[in-house]
């Protein structure tokens, strides 16, 4: 199993706070569950910690193998979410590892 984790710091956008932006991103990512083959689990957590060093959200996704993760990264539904998130994220960190 492969785990894919991404964390973001968001900027305010269209009158939304970074936390509200994170909630919107959460909904968009979680809507992908069941639609992309090989995506075995996906969770997005919105941070409640207001520390200056804290990220606003984290996504943790599990894939059956590295090929499934590669297919996910190439999927157009995921690409639409990524394009939206890229317009809102000031900082992004990613970790991929085998479990």
Coordinates of C-alpha atoms in Angstrom, one line a residue:
X1 CA 0.0 0.0 0.0
X2 CA 1.2 3.5 -0.8
X3 CA 0.3 6.6 1.3
X4 CA 0.2 10.0 -0.3
X5 CA 0.0 13.1 2.1
X6 CA -0.2 16.7 1.1
X7 CA -0.5 19.7 3.5
X8 CA -1.4 23.3 2.5
X9 CA -1.4 26.8 3.8
X10 CA -4.1 28.8 2.1
X11 CA -4.6 32.5 1.6
X12 CA -7.9 34.2 2.0
X13 CA -9.9 34.2 -1.2
X14 CA -13.3 35.6 -2.4
X15 CA -14.1 36.7 1.2
X16 CA -13.3 33.3 2.6
X17 CA -10.8 32.8 5.4
X18 CA -8.1 30.2 5.0
X19 CA -10.1 27.8 7.2
X20 CA -13.2 28.2 4.9
X21 CA -11.0 27.7 1.9
X22 CA -9.7 24.5 3.5
X23 CA -13.3 23.3 4.1
X24 CA -14.0 23.8 0.4
X25 CA -10.9 21.9 -0.6
X26 CA -11.9 19.1 1.7
X27 CA -15.2 18.7 0.0
X28 CA -13.7 18.7 -3.5
X29 CA -11.1 16.1 -2.6
X30 CA -13.5 13.8 -0.7
X31 CA -15.8 13.9 -3.7
X32 CA -13.2 11.9 -5.6
X33 CA -13.7 8.8 -3.4
X34 CA -15.1 5.9 -5.4
X35 CA -14.5 7.6 -8.7
X36 CA -10.8 6.9 -9.3
X37 CA -9.6 3.3 -9.5
X38 CA -6.9 2.3 -7.1
X39 CA -7.8 5.1 -4.6
X40 CA -8.5 3.0 -1.6
X41 CA -9.0 5.7 1.0
X42 CA -8.9 9.5 1.2
X43 CA -9.3 11.8 4.2
X44 CA -8.9 15.6 4.4
X45 CA -8.4 17.2 7.8
X46 CA -8.9 20.9 8.4
X47 CA -6.6 22.1 11.1
X48 CA -8.0 23.7 14.3
X49 CA -4.6 24.9 15.5
X50 CA -4.1 28.6 15.0
X51 CA -0.3 28.6 15.4
X52 CA 1.7 30.5 12.9
X53 CA 3.6 27.3 12.1
X54 CA 0.5 25.2 11.5
X55 CA -0.8 24.2 8.0
X56 CA -4.5 24.8 7.2
X57 CA -5.3 21.3 5.9
X58 CA -3.9 17.8 5.2
X59 CA -4.9 15.2 2.7
X60 CA -4.0 11.6 3.4
X61 CA -4.8 9.1 0.6
X62 CA -4.1 5.4 0.3
X63 CA -3.4 3.5 -3.0
X64 CA -3.0 -0.1 -3.7
X65 CA 0.4 0.4 -5.3
X66 CA 2.7 3.0 -7.0
X67 CA 0.9 2.4 -10.3
X68 CA -2.4 3.4 -8.8
X69 CA -0.9 6.6 -7.4
X70 CA 0.6 7.4 -10.8
X71 CA -2.9 6.8 -12.4
X72 CA -4.5 9.1 -9.7
X73 CA -2.0 11.8 -10.5
X74 CA -2.9 11.6 -14.2
X75 CA -6.6 11.5 -13.7
X76 CA -8.6 14.5 -15.1
X77 CA -11.0 14.6 -12.1
X78 CA -8.1 15.0 -9.7
X79 CA -6.5 17.5 -12.1
X80 CA -9.5 19.7 -11.9
X81 CA -9.3 19.8 -8.1
X82 CA -5.5 20.4 -8.2
X83 CA -5.9 23.4 -10.6
X84 CA -8.4 24.9 -8.1
X85 CA -6.2 24.3 -5.1
X86 CA -3.1 25.7 -6.8
X87 CA -4.8 29.1 -7.1
X88 CA -5.4 29.2 -3.3
X89 CA -2.3 27.6 -1.7
X90 CA 0.6 29.7 -0.5
X91 CA 2.6 26.7 0.7
X92 CA 2.3 23.0 -0.1
X93 CA 4.2 20.1 1.3
X94 CA 4.0 16.5 0.1
X95 CA 5.2 13.0 1.3
X96 CA 4.8 9.7 -0.5
X97 CA 5.7 6.4 1.2
X98 CA 5.1 2.7 1.1
X99 CA 3.2 1.2 4.1

